[in-house]
Amino acid sequence: MISLLLAADALAKLGATVGGGLAVIGAGIGIGRIGGQAMDAMARQPEKMGGLQSSMILAAALVEGATFLALVISILALFV
């Protein structure tokens, strides 16, 4: 019975670490796409650069916020 409880705890820790890793990978891909698309848009229309930069920063901040939330949840799952 104890071995089943230890196995369940190990699986929970594995799931928390995999979830945190996937969240960080997803954020990296998302921010990379935001930056790449913004650079393409700035190359096409340089006069719109100010608005694009503020939109890009806002979108990147939202992605980071969601990533931090996922990391906090995975850390809570890891230690609780």
mmCIF file with all atom_site columns, C-alpha atoms in Angstrom:
data_model
loop_
_atom_site.group_PDB
_atom_site.id
_atom_site.type_symbol
_atom_site.label_atom_id
_atom_site.label_alt_id
_atom_site.label_comp_id
_atom_site.label_asym_id
_atom_site.label_entity_id
_atom_site.label_seq_id
_atom_site.pdbx_PDB_ins_code
_atom_site.Cartn_x
_atom_site.Cartn_y
_atom_site.Cartn_z
_atom_site.occupancy
_atom_site.B_iso_or_equiv
_atom_site.pdbx_formal_charge
_atom_site.auth_seq_id
_atom_site.auth_comp_id
_atom_site.auth_asym_id
_atom_site.auth_atom_id
_atom_site.pdbx_PDB_model_num
ATOM 1  C CA . MET A 1 1  ? 0.000 0.000  0.000   1.00 0.00 ? 1  MET A CA 1
ATOM 2  C CA . ILE A 1 2  ? 2.830 2.406  0.829   1.00 0.00 ? 2  ILE A CA 1
ATOM 3  C CA . SER A 1 3  ? 4.510 1.708  -2.503  1.00 0.00 ? 3  SER A CA 1
ATOM 4  C CA . LEU A 1 4  ? 1.324 2.772  -4.311  1.00 0.00 ? 4  LEU A CA 1
ATOM 5  C CA . LEU A 1 5  ? 1.254 6.043  -2.376  1.00 0.00 ? 5  LEU A CA 1
ATOM 6  C CA . LEU A 1 6  ? 4.919 6.690  -3.134  1.00 0.00 ? 6  LEU A CA 1
ATOM 7  C CA . ALA A 1 7  ? 4.352 5.909  -6.812  1.00 0.00 ? 7  ALA A CA 1
ATOM 8  C CA . ALA A 1 8  ? 1.400 8.316  -6.935  1.00 0.00 ? 8  ALA A CA 1
ATOM 9  C CA . ASP A 1 9  ? 3.519 11.031 -5.293  1.00 0.00 ? 9  ASP A CA 1
ATOM 10 C CA . ALA A 1 10 ? 6.310 10.446 -7.802  1.00 0.00 ? 10 ALA A CA 1
ATOM 11 C CA . LEU A 1 11 ? 3.865 10.659 -10.698 1.00 0.00 ? 11 LEU A CA 1
ATOM 12 C CA . ALA A 1 12 ? 2.440 13.895 -9.301  1.00 0.00 ? 12 ALA A CA 1
ATOM 13 C CA . LYS A 1 13 ? 5.939 15.392 -9.106  1.00 0.00 ? 13 LYS A CA 1
ATOM 14 C CA . LEU A 1 14 ? 6.714 14.208 -12.621 1.00 0.00 ? 14 LEU A CA 1
ATOM 15 C CA . GLY A 1 15 ? 3.502 15.757 -13.910 1.00 0.00 ? 15 GLY A CA 1
ATOM 16 C CA . ALA A 1 16 ? 4.252 19.048 -12.172 1.00 0.00 ? 16 ALA A CA 1
ATOM 17 C CA . THR A 1 17 ? 7.739 19.268 -13.657 1.00 0.00 ? 17 THR A CA 1
ATOM 18 C CA . VAL A 1 18 ? 6.571 18.317 -17.142 1.00 0.00 ? 18 VAL A CA 1
ATOM 19 C CA . GLY A 1 19 ? 3.748 20.857 -16.906 1.00 0.00 ? 19 GLY A CA 1
ATOM 20 C CA . GLY A 1 20 ? 6.127 23.609 -15.839 1.00 0.00 ? 20 GLY A CA 1
ATOM 21 C CA . GLY A 1 21 ? 8.525 22.747 -18.641 1.00 0.00 ? 21 GLY A CA 1
ATOM 22 C CA . LEU A 1 22 ? 5.772 22.780 -21.239 1.00 0.00 ? 22 LEU A CA 1
ATOM 23 C CA . ALA A 1 23 ? 4.581 26.161 -19.967 1.00 0.00 ? 23 ALA A CA 1
ATOM 24 C CA . VAL A 1 24 ? 8.050 27.658 -20.362 1.00 0.00 ? 24 VAL A CA 1
ATOM 25 C CA . ILE A 1 25 ? 8.530 26.125 -23.812 1.00 0.00 ? 25 ILE A CA 1
ATOM 26 C CA . GLY A 1 26 ? 5.144 27.444 -24.911 1.00 0.00 ? 26 GLY A CA 1
ATOM 27 C CA . ALA A 1 27 ? 5.980 30.922 -23.646 1.00 0.00 ? 27 ALA A CA 1
ATOM 28 C CA . GLY A 1 28 ? 9.281 30.905 -25.505 1.00 0.00 ? 28 GLY A CA 1
ATOM 29 C CA . ILE A 1 29 ? 7.580 29.911 -28.730 1.00 0.00 ? 29 ILE A CA 1
ATOM 30 C CA . GLY A 1 30 ? 4.819 32.479 -28.226 1.00 0.00 ? 30 GLY A CA 1
ATOM 31 C CA . ILE A 1 31 ? 7.136 35.383 -27.483 1.00 0.00 ? 31 ILE A CA 1
ATOM 32 C CA . GLY A 1 32 ? 9.368 34.373 -30.384 1.00 0.00 ? 32 GLY A CA 1
ATOM 33 C CA . ARG A 1 33 ? 6.428 34.441 -32.751 1.00 0.00 ? 33 ARG A CA 1
ATOM 34 C CA . ILE A 1 34 ? 5.265 37.801 -31.377 1.00 0.00 ? 34 ILE A CA 1
ATOM 35 C CA . GLY A 1 35 ? 8.716 39.299 -31.911 1.00 0.00 ? 35 GLY A CA 1
ATOM 36 C CA . GLY A 1 36 ? 9.157 37.799 -35.359 1.00 0.00 ? 36 GLY A CA 1
ATOM 37 C CA . GLN A 1 37 ? 5.777 38.928 -36.620 1.00 0.00 ? 37 GLN A CA 1
ATOM 38 C CA . ALA A 1 38 ? 6.324 42.401 -35.164 1.00 0.00 ? 38 ALA A CA 1
ATOM 39 C CA . MET A 1 39 ? 9.665 42.683 -36.948 1.00 0.00 ? 39 MET A CA 1
ATOM 40 C CA . ASP A 1 40 ? 8.004 41.674 -40.222 1.00 0.00 ? 40 ASP A CA 1
ATOM 41 C CA . ALA A 1 41 ? 5.288 44.279 -39.695 1.00 0.00 ? 41 ALA A CA 1
ATOM 42 C CA . MET A 1 42 ? 7.851 46.983 -38.833 1.00 0.00 ? 42 MET A CA 1
ATOM 43 C CA . ALA A 1 43 ? 9.831 46.166 -41.963 1.00 0.00 ? 43 ALA A CA 1
ATOM 44 C CA . ARG A 1 44 ? 6.703 46.563 -44.088 1.00 0.00 ? 44 ARG A CA 1
ATOM 45 C CA . GLN A 1 45 ? 5.422 49.745 -42.426 1.00 0.00 ? 45 GLN A CA 1
ATOM 46 C CA . PRO A 1 46 ? 8.144 51.601 -40.505 1.00 0.00 ? 46 PRO A CA 1
ATOM 47 C CA . GLU A 1 47 ? 5.811 54.510 -39.759 1.00 0.00 ? 47 GLU A CA 1
ATOM 48 C CA . LYS A 1 48 ? 3.682 52.252 -37.523 1.00 0.00 ? 48 LYS A CA 1
ATOM 49 C CA . MET A 1 49 ? 6.646 51.220 -35.366 1.00 0.00 ? 49 MET A CA 1
ATOM 50 C CA . GLY A 1 50 ? 5.527 52.929 -32.140 1.00 0.00 ? 50 GLY A CA 1
ATOM 51 C CA . GLY A 1 51 ? 2.100 51.327 -32.067 1.00 0.00 ? 51 GLY A CA 1
ATOM 52 C CA . LEU A 1 52 ? 3.510 47.934 -32.979 1.00 0.00 ? 52 LEU A CA 1
ATOM 53 C CA . GLN A 1 53 ? 6.083 48.054 -30.213 1.00 0.00 ? 53 GLN A CA 1
ATOM 54 C CA . SER A 1 54 ? 3.519 48.854 -27.551 1.00 0.00 ? 54 SER A CA 1
ATOM 55 C CA . SER A 1 55 ? 1.202 46.115 -28.826 1.00 0.00 ? 55 SER A CA 1
ATOM 56 C CA . MET A 1 56 ? 4.107 43.670 -28.921 1.00 0.00 ? 56 MET A CA 1
ATOM 57 C CA . ILE A 1 57 ? 5.123 44.469 -25.346 1.00 0.00 ? 57 ILE A CA 1
ATOM 58 C CA . LEU A 1 58 ? 1.533 44.105 -24.151 1.00 0.00 ? 58 LEU A CA 1
ATOM 59 C CA . ALA A 1 59 ? 1.124 40.732 -25.872 1.00 0.00 ? 59 ALA A CA 1
ATOM 60 C CA . ALA A 1 60 ? 4.456 39.488 -24.521 1.00 0.00 ? 60 ALA A CA 1
ATOM 61 C CA . ALA A 1 61 ? 3.474 40.584 -21.006 1.00 0.00 ? 61 ALA A CA 1
ATOM 62 C CA . LEU A 1 62 ? 0.206 38.649 -21.264 1.00 0.00 ? 62 LEU A CA 1
ATOM 63 C CA . VAL A 1 63 ? 2.076 35.540 -22.409 1.00 0.00 ? 63 VAL A CA 1
ATOM 64 C CA . GLU A 1 64 ? 4.534 35.903 -19.527 1.00 0.00 ? 64 GLU A CA 1
ATOM 65 C CA . GLY A 1 65 ? 1.681 36.354 -17.051 1.00 0.00 ? 65 GLY A CA 1
ATOM 66 C CA . ALA A 1 66 ? 0.041 33.146 -18.182 1.00 0.00 ? 66 ALA A CA 1
ATOM 67 C CA . THR A 1 67 ? 3.401 31.378 -17.964 1.00 0.00 ? 67 THR A CA 1
ATOM 68 C CA . PHE A 1 68 ? 4.023 32.578 -14.428 1.00 0.00 ? 68 PHE A CA 1
ATOM 69 C CA . LEU A 1 69 ? 0.568 31.398 -13.429 1.00 0.00 ? 69 LEU A CA 1
ATOM 70 C CA . ALA A 1 70 ? 1.280 27.953 -14.897 1.00 0.00 ? 70 ALA A CA 1
ATOM 71 C CA . LEU A 1 71 ? 4.636 27.815 -13.131 1.00 0.00 ? 71 LEU A CA 1
ATOM 72 C CA . VAL A 1 72 ? 3.105 28.753 -9.781  1.00 0.00 ? 72 VAL A CA 1
ATOM 73 C CA . ILE A 1 73 ? 0.468 26.068 -10.203 1.00 0.00 ? 73 ILE A CA 1
ATOM 74 C CA . SER A 1 74 ? 3.105 23.471 -11.104 1.00 0.00 ? 74 SER A CA 1
ATOM 75 C CA . ILE A 1 75 ? 5.265 24.480 -8.122  1.00 0.00 ? 75 ILE A CA 1
ATOM 76 C CA . LEU A 1 76 ? 2.259 24.195 -5.834  1.00 0.00 ? 76 LEU A CA 1
ATOM 77 C CA . ALA A 1 77 ? 1.520 20.766 -7.272  1.00 0.00 ? 77 ALA A CA 1
ATOM 78 C CA . LEU A 1 78 ? 5.140 19.809 -6.711  1.00 0.00 ? 78 LEU A CA 1
ATOM 79 C CA . PHE A 1 79 ? 5.300 20.758 -3.027  1.00 0.00 ? 79 PHE A CA 1
ATOM 80 C CA . VAL A 1 80 ? 1.742 20.349 -1.785  1.00 0.00 ? 80 VAL A CA 1
#
